[in-house]
Short mmCIF file of C-alpha atoms and ligand atoms in Angstrom, two decimals:
data_model
loop_
_atom_site.label_atom_id
_atom_site.label_comp_id
_atom_site.label_asym_id
_atom_site.label_seq_id
_atom_site.Cartn_x
_atom_site.Cartn_y
_atom_site.Cartn_z
CA MET A 1 6.27 64.16 10.47
CA ASN A 2 5.00 60.91 11.96
CA GLN A 3 2.87 61.34 15.08
CA LEU A 4 2.06 58.88 17.84
CA LEU A 5 -0.29 59.58 20.73
CA ILE A 6 -0.27 57.66 24.01
CA GLN A 7 -3.59 58.59 25.50
CA ASN A 8 -4.61 58.53 29.16
CA VAL A 9 -1.43 56.90 30.47
CA SER A 10 -0.20 57.03 34.10
CA LEU A 11 2.93 59.11 34.58
CA PHE A 12 4.84 59.93 37.77
CA ASP A 13 4.85 63.61 38.72
CA ARG A 14 7.46 65.38 40.87
CA ASN A 15 5.66 64.26 44.01
CA ASP A 16 5.98 60.59 43.08
CA SER A 17 2.26 60.21 42.47
CA LEU A 18 0.69 58.94 39.26
CA GLN A 19 -1.11 61.41 37.02
CA LYS A 20 -3.16 60.50 33.97
CA THR A 21 -1.49 62.16 30.99
CA ASP A 22 -1.48 62.25 27.19
CA ILE A 23 1.94 61.95 25.57
CA LEU A 24 2.15 63.26 22.02
CA ILE A 25 5.19 62.11 20.07
CA GLU A 26 6.24 63.76 16.84
CA GLY A 27 9.08 62.28 14.83
CA ASN A 28 11.82 61.21 17.25
CA TYR A 29 10.78 63.49 20.12
CA ILE A 30 8.13 64.01 22.78
CA LYS A 31 6.20 67.00 21.50
CA SER A 32 3.84 67.60 24.40
CA LEU A 33 2.57 66.26 27.72
CA ASN A 34 -1.04 67.16 28.42
CA PRO A 35 -3.62 66.25 31.04
CA ALA A 36 -5.43 63.03 30.10
CA ASN A 37 -7.83 63.19 27.19
CA PHE A 38 -6.85 66.80 26.52
CA THR A 39 -5.14 65.98 23.24
CA GLN A 40 -7.79 65.57 20.56
CA SER A 41 -7.36 62.30 18.69
CA ASN A 42 -7.74 64.16 15.44
CA GLN A 43 -4.63 66.18 16.37
CA CYS A 44 -2.70 62.96 15.94
CA LYS A 45 -2.73 61.89 12.34
CA ASP A 46 -1.06 58.54 12.80
CA GLU A 47 -1.09 55.88 15.55
CA ILE A 48 -2.89 56.10 18.90
CA ILE A 49 -2.11 53.84 21.88
CA ASP A 50 -4.72 53.47 24.60
CA GLY A 51 -2.56 54.00 27.69
CA SER A 52 -5.33 53.61 30.28
CA ASN A 53 -3.91 50.36 31.71
CA PHE A 54 -0.26 51.40 31.50
CA ILE A 55 2.37 53.29 33.49
CA ALA A 56 4.82 55.18 31.26
CA LEU A 57 8.48 55.16 32.31
CA PRO A 58 11.54 56.45 30.50
CA GLY A 59 13.40 53.63 28.75
CA LEU A 60 16.12 52.11 30.94
CA MET A 61 19.77 52.70 30.01
CA ASN A 62 22.29 49.87 30.28
CA CYS A 63 25.67 51.62 30.40
CA HIS A 64 28.08 48.70 30.29
CA THR A 65 27.63 45.46 28.44
CA HIS A 66 29.15 43.15 25.84
CA ILE A 67 25.93 42.32 24.08
CA PRO A 68 27.02 39.42 21.84
CA MET A 69 28.16 37.51 24.95
CA VAL A 70 24.64 36.11 25.28
CA LEU A 71 26.19 33.50 22.97
CA PHE A 72 28.25 32.27 25.95
CA ARG A 73 25.52 32.27 28.58
CA GLY A 74 26.01 29.20 30.74
CA PHE A 75 29.39 28.32 29.21
CA ALA A 76 31.49 29.69 32.12
CA GLU A 77 29.99 29.36 35.57
CA ASP A 78 31.27 29.52 39.16
CA LEU A 79 34.70 30.98 38.41
CA ASN A 80 36.76 33.99 39.49
CA LEU A 81 37.30 36.71 36.88
CA ASN A 82 40.81 35.63 35.94
CA ASP A 83 39.93 31.95 35.33
CA TRP A 84 36.58 32.92 33.81
CA LEU A 85 38.36 35.12 31.27
CA THR A 86 41.49 33.14 30.44
CA LYS A 87 40.24 29.54 30.71
CA LYS A 88 36.74 29.95 29.27
CA ILE A 89 35.92 33.25 27.56
CA PHE A 90 39.10 33.89 25.52
CA PRO A 91 39.00 30.40 23.87
CA LEU A 92 35.28 30.86 23.09
CA GLU A 93 35.87 34.32 21.62
CA SER A 94 38.66 33.03 19.38
CA LYS A 95 36.01 31.19 17.34
CA LEU A 96 33.64 34.13 16.88
CA SER A 97 32.67 35.35 13.42
CA GLU A 98 30.86 38.37 12.01
CA GLU A 99 27.77 36.24 11.46
CA LEU A 100 27.75 34.77 14.97
CA VAL A 101 28.17 38.22 16.54
CA LEU A 102 25.29 39.62 14.47
CA TYR A 103 22.90 36.89 15.65
CA GLY A 104 24.21 37.10 19.21
CA ALA A 105 23.75 40.88 19.23
CA LEU A 106 20.18 40.59 17.97
CA MET A 107 19.34 38.04 20.67
CA GLY A 108 20.95 40.23 23.34
CA ILE A 109 19.05 43.28 22.09
CA ALA A 110 15.80 41.27 22.12
CA GLU A 111 16.40 40.52 25.81
CA LEU A 112 17.10 44.19 26.54
CA ILE A 113 13.93 45.34 24.77
CA HIS A 114 11.72 42.76 26.50
CA ASN A 115 13.00 44.10 29.82
CA GLY A 116 12.37 47.77 29.03
CA CYS A 117 15.84 48.86 28.01
CA THR A 118 16.04 51.41 25.18
CA PHE A 119 19.79 52.14 25.21
CA PHE A 120 22.97 50.18 25.76
CA ALA A 121 26.67 51.05 25.84
CA ASP A 122 28.68 48.21 24.37
CA MET A 123 32.33 47.27 24.08
CA TYR A 124 33.25 44.26 21.98
CA PHE A 125 34.70 43.23 18.64
CA PHE A 126 33.10 42.60 15.23
CA MET A 127 31.36 45.88 16.06
CA GLU A 128 30.10 46.33 12.50
CA SER A 129 27.84 43.35 13.25
CA VAL A 130 26.66 44.96 16.51
CA ALA A 131 25.96 48.21 14.63
CA LYS A 132 23.96 46.24 12.06
CA ALA A 133 21.92 44.63 14.87
CA VAL A 134 21.28 48.10 16.37
CA ASP A 135 20.18 49.35 12.96
CA ILE A 136 17.81 46.42 12.39
CA SER A 137 16.32 46.42 15.89
CA GLY A 138 15.71 50.17 16.27
CA ILE A 139 17.41 50.41 19.70
CA ARG A 140 19.73 53.30 20.68
CA ALA A 141 23.38 52.50 21.44
CA ASN A 142 26.84 53.74 22.25
CA LEU A 143 29.35 51.39 20.59
CA SER A 144 33.10 50.97 21.16
CA LEU A 145 35.49 48.59 19.48
CA GLY A 146 37.39 46.92 22.33
CA LEU A 147 41.18 47.36 22.10
CA ILE A 148 44.06 45.60 23.85
CA ASP A 149 47.84 45.93 23.40
CA GLN A 150 47.99 43.07 20.90
CA ASN A 151 45.67 44.97 18.52
CA GLY A 152 48.42 47.61 18.12
CA GLU A 153 48.27 50.36 15.50
CA ASP A 154 46.08 48.22 13.29
CA GLY A 155 43.42 48.06 16.03
CA ILE A 156 43.46 51.84 16.44
CA ARG A 157 43.04 52.28 12.68
CA LYS A 158 40.08 49.86 12.70
CA ALA A 159 38.49 51.73 15.63
CA GLU A 160 38.90 55.03 13.76
CA THR A 161 37.35 53.54 10.62
CA PHE A 162 34.46 52.20 12.71
CA PHE A 163 34.00 55.71 14.15
CA ASN A 164 34.04 57.32 10.71
CA ASN A 165 31.54 54.82 9.31
CA TYR A 166 29.06 54.55 12.17
CA HIS A 167 29.16 57.60 14.49
CA LEU A 168 25.71 59.25 14.37
CA SER A 169 24.45 56.61 11.91
CA SER A 170 21.04 54.84 11.99
CA GLN A 171 19.04 58.08 12.35
CA GLN A 172 21.72 59.22 14.87
CA ARG A 173 20.78 56.38 17.25
CA ILE A 174 24.40 55.15 17.24
CA HIS A 175 27.20 57.05 18.94
CA VAL A 176 30.72 55.65 18.63
CA PHE A 177 33.31 55.88 21.41
CA PHE A 178 36.77 54.31 21.70
CA GLY A 179 37.12 51.20 23.88
CA PRO A 180 40.55 50.62 25.43
CA HIS A 181 39.69 47.48 27.40
CA ALA A 182 41.47 48.16 30.72
CA PRO A 183 44.78 49.31 32.22
CA TYR A 184 45.75 45.63 32.70
CA THR A 185 45.31 44.83 28.98
CA CYS A 186 46.50 48.16 27.51
CA ASN A 187 49.85 49.78 28.36
CA LEU A 188 49.90 53.44 29.34
CA GLN A 189 51.33 54.61 26.01
CA TYR A 190 48.54 52.79 24.13
CA LEU A 191 45.89 54.22 26.47
CA LYS A 192 47.24 57.72 25.90
CA GLN A 193 47.25 57.27 22.14
CA ILE A 194 43.62 56.10 22.12
CA SER A 195 42.53 58.89 24.46
CA ASN A 196 44.23 61.52 22.25
CA LEU A 197 42.44 60.17 19.20
CA ALA A 198 39.07 60.27 21.00
CA LYS A 199 39.75 63.88 21.95
CA LYS A 200 40.78 64.79 18.40
CA LEU A 201 37.53 63.30 17.07
CA LYS A 202 35.52 64.97 19.88
CA THR A 203 34.12 61.70 21.14
CA GLY A 204 34.46 59.65 24.32
CA ILE A 205 36.02 56.50 25.73
CA HIS A 206 34.64 53.38 27.41
CA ILE A 207 36.99 51.44 29.72
CA HIS A 208 37.00 48.87 32.56
CA LEU A 209 38.62 50.31 35.71
CA ASN A 210 39.66 48.67 38.99
CA GLU A 211 37.32 45.69 38.71
CA THR A 212 39.33 43.29 40.90
CA GLU A 213 41.78 43.62 43.76
CA LYS A 214 44.30 41.51 41.87
CA GLU A 215 44.47 43.76 38.81
CA VAL A 216 44.96 46.84 41.02
CA LYS A 217 47.73 45.10 43.00
CA ASP A 218 49.48 43.86 39.85
CA PHE A 219 49.34 47.38 38.40
CA GLU A 220 50.74 48.88 41.60
CA ASP A 221 53.57 46.31 41.66
CA GLN A 222 54.51 47.30 38.13
CA HIS A 223 53.95 51.08 38.21
CA HIS A 224 54.18 51.95 41.95
CA LYS A 225 50.93 53.87 41.76
CA ARG A 226 47.25 53.07 41.44
CA PRO A 227 45.68 52.73 37.97
CA ILE A 228 43.42 55.80 38.02
CA VAL A 229 46.26 57.98 39.36
CA ALA A 230 48.45 56.80 36.48
CA LEU A 231 45.65 57.51 33.99
CA GLU A 232 45.24 61.04 35.29
CA GLU A 233 48.99 61.64 35.04
CA ILE A 234 49.06 60.74 31.34
CA GLY A 235 46.04 62.98 30.65
CA PHE A 236 43.82 60.02 29.81
CA PHE A 237 40.59 61.67 30.94
CA GLY A 238 39.19 65.01 29.82
CA GLN A 239 36.59 63.67 27.40
CA THR A 240 33.30 61.88 28.03
CA SER A 241 34.45 58.77 29.91
CA ILE A 242 32.37 55.65 30.62
CA CYS A 243 34.22 53.89 33.45
CA ALA A 244 32.87 50.41 34.12
CA HIS A 245 33.06 48.66 37.51
CA CYS A 246 35.25 51.01 39.65
CA VAL A 247 35.04 48.51 42.52
CA HIS A 248 38.41 48.90 44.27
CA LEU A 249 39.11 52.62 44.66
CA ASP A 250 40.93 54.72 47.21
CA GLN A 251 39.79 58.25 48.07
CA LYS A 252 42.34 59.82 45.73
CA GLU A 253 40.97 57.80 42.82
CA ILE A 254 37.41 58.77 43.71
CA SER A 255 38.50 62.43 43.73
CA ILE A 256 40.07 62.01 40.29
CA LEU A 257 36.88 60.46 38.87
CA LYS A 258 35.00 63.44 40.25
CA SER A 259 37.38 66.12 39.02
CA GLU A 260 37.59 64.47 35.59
CA ASN A 261 33.77 64.22 35.43
CA ALA A 262 33.77 60.50 34.58
CA LEU A 263 30.60 58.41 34.38
CA VAL A 264 30.94 55.44 36.72
CA VAL A 265 29.00 52.31 35.73
CA HIS A 266 28.04 50.05 38.63
CA ASN A 267 27.62 46.38 37.65
CA PRO A 268 26.35 44.78 40.86
CA SER A 269 25.33 41.35 39.48
CA SER A 270 28.57 40.85 37.57
CA ASN A 271 30.67 41.99 40.55
CA MET A 272 28.82 39.51 42.76
CA LYS A 273 28.91 36.63 40.29
CA LEU A 274 32.65 36.90 39.66
CA GLY A 275 33.40 37.60 43.32
CA SER A 276 34.98 40.93 42.37
CA GLY A 277 33.80 42.92 45.38
CA ILE A 278 31.49 45.79 46.30
CA ALA A 279 31.90 49.21 44.70
CA PRO A 280 31.66 52.23 47.06
CA ILE A 281 28.54 53.54 45.28
CA PRO A 282 26.90 55.55 48.11
CA SER A 283 30.20 57.33 48.76
CA MET A 284 30.57 58.24 45.07
CA ILE A 285 26.98 59.46 44.83
CA ASN A 286 27.47 61.55 47.99
CA GLN A 287 30.45 63.15 46.28
CA GLN A 288 28.26 64.03 43.25
CA ILE A 289 29.94 61.61 40.86
CA PRO A 290 27.49 60.56 38.13
CA VAL A 291 26.84 56.84 38.69
CA SER A 292 24.89 54.69 36.25
CA LEU A 293 24.17 50.96 36.01
CA GLY A 294 25.12 48.14 33.67
CA THR A 295 24.54 44.43 33.34
CA ASP A 296 28.00 43.62 31.92
CA GLY A 297 27.85 40.70 29.46
CA ALA A 298 25.41 37.82 29.88
CA ALA A 299 28.28 35.39 30.56
CA SER A 300 29.05 37.26 33.79
CA ASN A 301 25.52 38.04 34.98
CA ASN A 302 23.58 35.91 33.45
CA GLN A 303 20.71 38.28 32.61
CA LEU A 304 20.39 41.49 30.61
CA ASN A 305 17.67 42.89 32.83
CA MET A 306 18.03 46.45 34.08
CA PHE A 307 15.11 46.10 36.52
CA LYS A 308 17.05 43.32 38.21
CA GLU A 309 20.21 45.43 38.14
CA MET A 310 18.45 48.36 39.86
CA HIS A 311 17.16 45.96 42.51
CA MET A 312 20.58 44.34 43.02
CA ALA A 313 22.30 47.75 43.31
CA SER A 314 19.92 48.72 46.07
CA LEU A 315 20.17 45.43 47.99
CA LEU A 316 23.96 45.18 47.69
CA SER A 317 24.49 48.67 49.08
CA LYS A 318 21.97 48.12 51.86
CA VAL A 319 23.52 44.86 53.05
CA SER A 320 27.12 46.04 52.72
CA SER A 321 26.48 49.28 54.62
CA LYS A 322 24.06 47.60 57.06
CA ASP A 323 21.77 50.55 56.36
CA GLY A 324 18.34 49.87 54.86
CA SER A 325 17.80 53.52 54.00
CA ILE A 326 20.75 53.79 51.66
CA LEU A 327 20.23 54.21 47.88
CA PRO A 328 16.47 54.76 47.99
CA ALA A 329 14.25 53.94 44.99
CA ASP A 330 14.45 57.43 43.50
CA THR A 331 18.27 57.39 43.50
CA ILE A 332 18.40 53.90 42.00
CA PHE A 333 15.87 54.87 39.34
CA LYS A 334 17.98 57.90 38.36
CA MET A 335 21.05 55.64 38.04
CA GLY A 336 19.12 53.53 35.52
CA THR A 337 17.68 56.47 33.56
CA GLU A 338 18.23 60.18 34.12
CA THR A 339 21.91 60.23 35.16
CA PRO A 340 23.23 58.43 32.06
CA GLY A 341 20.69 60.31 29.90
CA GLN A 342 22.12 63.59 31.17
CA TYR A 343 25.73 62.49 30.84
CA LEU A 344 25.68 60.66 27.51
CA LEU A 345 22.81 62.24 25.59
CA ASN A 346 22.60 65.83 26.85
CA GLY A 347 19.53 65.21 28.99
CA LYS A 348 17.50 64.07 25.99
CA ALA A 349 17.12 60.47 27.24
CA GLY A 350 16.27 58.77 30.54
CA ILE A 351 13.43 61.21 31.18
CA ILE A 352 9.89 61.83 29.91
CA LYS A 353 9.63 65.54 29.13
CA GLU A 354 8.89 67.76 26.16
CA ASN A 355 11.69 67.80 23.56
CA ALA A 356 13.36 64.67 24.97
CA PHE A 357 13.80 61.62 22.74
CA ALA A 358 10.64 59.54 22.63
CA ASP A 359 12.26 56.55 24.41
CA ILE A 360 9.35 55.32 26.52
CA ILE A 361 8.27 51.99 27.98
CA LEU A 362 4.75 51.07 29.01
CA ILE A 363 4.30 48.87 32.07
CA ASN A 364 1.15 46.83 32.54
CA GLN A 365 -0.44 48.44 35.60
CA SER A 366 -2.42 45.34 36.56
CA SER A 367 0.64 43.05 36.76
CA PRO A 368 0.62 40.80 39.84
CA SER A 369 3.99 42.24 40.90
CA LEU A 370 2.36 45.70 41.19
CA PHE A 371 -0.46 44.53 43.47
CA PRO A 372 -1.96 46.27 45.42
CA ASN A 373 -2.39 48.59 42.45
CA VAL A 374 -3.72 51.46 44.54
CA ILE A 375 -0.45 52.52 46.20
CA ILE A 376 2.02 52.58 43.32
CA SER A 377 5.08 54.80 43.79
CA LYS A 378 8.55 54.80 42.26
CA SER A 379 9.52 52.17 44.81
CA MET A 380 7.75 49.82 42.39
CA ILE A 381 11.13 49.46 40.69
CA HIS A 382 12.01 47.04 43.50
CA SER A 383 9.07 44.85 42.50
CA LEU A 384 9.27 44.96 38.71
CA GLN A 385 10.89 41.94 37.09
CA GLY A 386 10.86 43.08 33.47
CA ASN A 387 8.02 40.90 32.21
CA GLU A 388 5.56 43.71 33.02
CA VAL A 389 6.91 45.70 30.06
CA ASP A 390 4.25 45.55 27.33
CA THR A 391 5.32 48.23 24.88
CA VAL A 392 8.67 49.81 24.02
CA ILE A 393 9.03 53.01 21.98
CA ILE A 394 12.47 54.15 20.86
CA ASN A 395 13.16 57.34 18.91
CA GLY A 396 9.41 57.73 18.36
CA ARG A 397 8.99 54.28 16.81
CA ILE A 398 7.08 51.38 18.36
CA ILE A 399 9.68 48.62 18.71
CA MET A 400 7.66 46.20 20.88
CA LYS A 401 3.91 45.98 21.39
CA GLY A 402 2.01 43.36 23.39
CA HIS A 403 5.40 41.77 24.27
CA ARG A 404 6.10 41.17 20.57
CA ILE A 405 9.15 42.74 18.94
CA LEU A 406 8.06 44.34 15.66
CA THR A 407 11.39 45.14 14.03
CA PHE A 408 12.74 41.61 13.50
CA ASP A 409 11.58 38.00 13.67
CA GLU A 410 12.88 36.99 17.08
CA LYS A 411 11.98 33.30 16.74
CA GLU A 412 13.74 33.00 13.40
CA ILE A 413 16.88 34.77 14.72
CA GLN A 414 16.91 32.50 17.78
CA LYS A 415 16.65 29.37 15.64
CA LYS A 416 19.50 30.46 13.38
CA ALA A 417 21.67 31.58 16.35
CA ASN A 418 21.21 28.19 18.04
CA GLN A 419 22.25 26.40 14.84
CA LEU A 420 25.39 28.56 14.57
CA ILE A 421 26.33 27.94 18.23
CA GLN A 422 25.84 24.20 17.72
CA LYS A 423 28.02 24.23 14.62
CA THR A 424 30.77 26.44 16.12
CA TYR A 425 31.06 25.17 19.68
CA LEU A 426 29.22 21.91 20.22
CA CYS A 427 30.10 19.73 17.24
ZN1 ZN B 501 32.76 44.39 31.02
#
């Protein structure tokens, strides 16, 4: 089995101090963590990385995005969600093709990797193209074909075929969930049907919930109850559930998310950009709801940078609660790593430990943003901007080294993607 040794790298211990460590990777997993220079180089038959100038962190996990939407970055600015979606995004999406989505997905994945992200949970269409981009790039992903009422039975059949063809594919780096878009685009009967299918296939769902005040009010006007209450009543939950946004919630809905053990995904930049509001994240964390982080798509962010998202989550909660001690660095860091790793991948991701997946990023310890370099603690996540990430390892394979992606020709993909955008949208 292929072995990779990261020698003499700095790793945070339980006390938040850096310890020099050797990390031995075998196949897809971390085989052992030893004190620095303990592991004999001749024990490792394959590649050795000199980690002496690096800090090792678990790869960041982006739990809600629409990765091909990098294609639309800058096309829809300074709008509320409703106008953003109906006046700009839907017309742009009507011209998408398999080829465009493949190139868009590769460019989005390139941005994730450069910024230290080793996993993303995606909901979109032309998902075969996204799966192909995941396969080519070497990243880990949870993929859902987005479904709305208009897709009908045919859409459900396509989602099931996508599940059958891609779940646990690409060396098991791909997991497939079902993606009913939201309670305002899917009727309750359709939501129930999709949820039942996910349960039958023993997989999960990925959905947008209570993103704006307007959608909640419209739903209440129609159904005389709040969306998450209605979902509970039809038995929608009960499987692994990725619930994006969850901005406008009452206490009953928070209690349902807790009792149904849903994973909430906080998208602070997107919620700010589209003026959607502020999710009650500290309250949910206090009530032991697993809360993770996501960038949402690049058209509503405009960056796919999980370091920025961790920073934004912290600042947004601090300013909205007028409490500078809320969501400390350790909590924020767990939201970006360990919590989703525990929830979505059985504790095998989002953490550097023996027998976990070898999803590791190496940060350049002498980066200006880490100065002074003598007092580094986990609070450094507030300072990191993403460009400090030098090396990215996913599933035991080096995907980026010296800031260069090794699995595909990024420049060539970018050139081709720009040509396709020009031809499709700008001619
Ligand atoms: Zn979204």
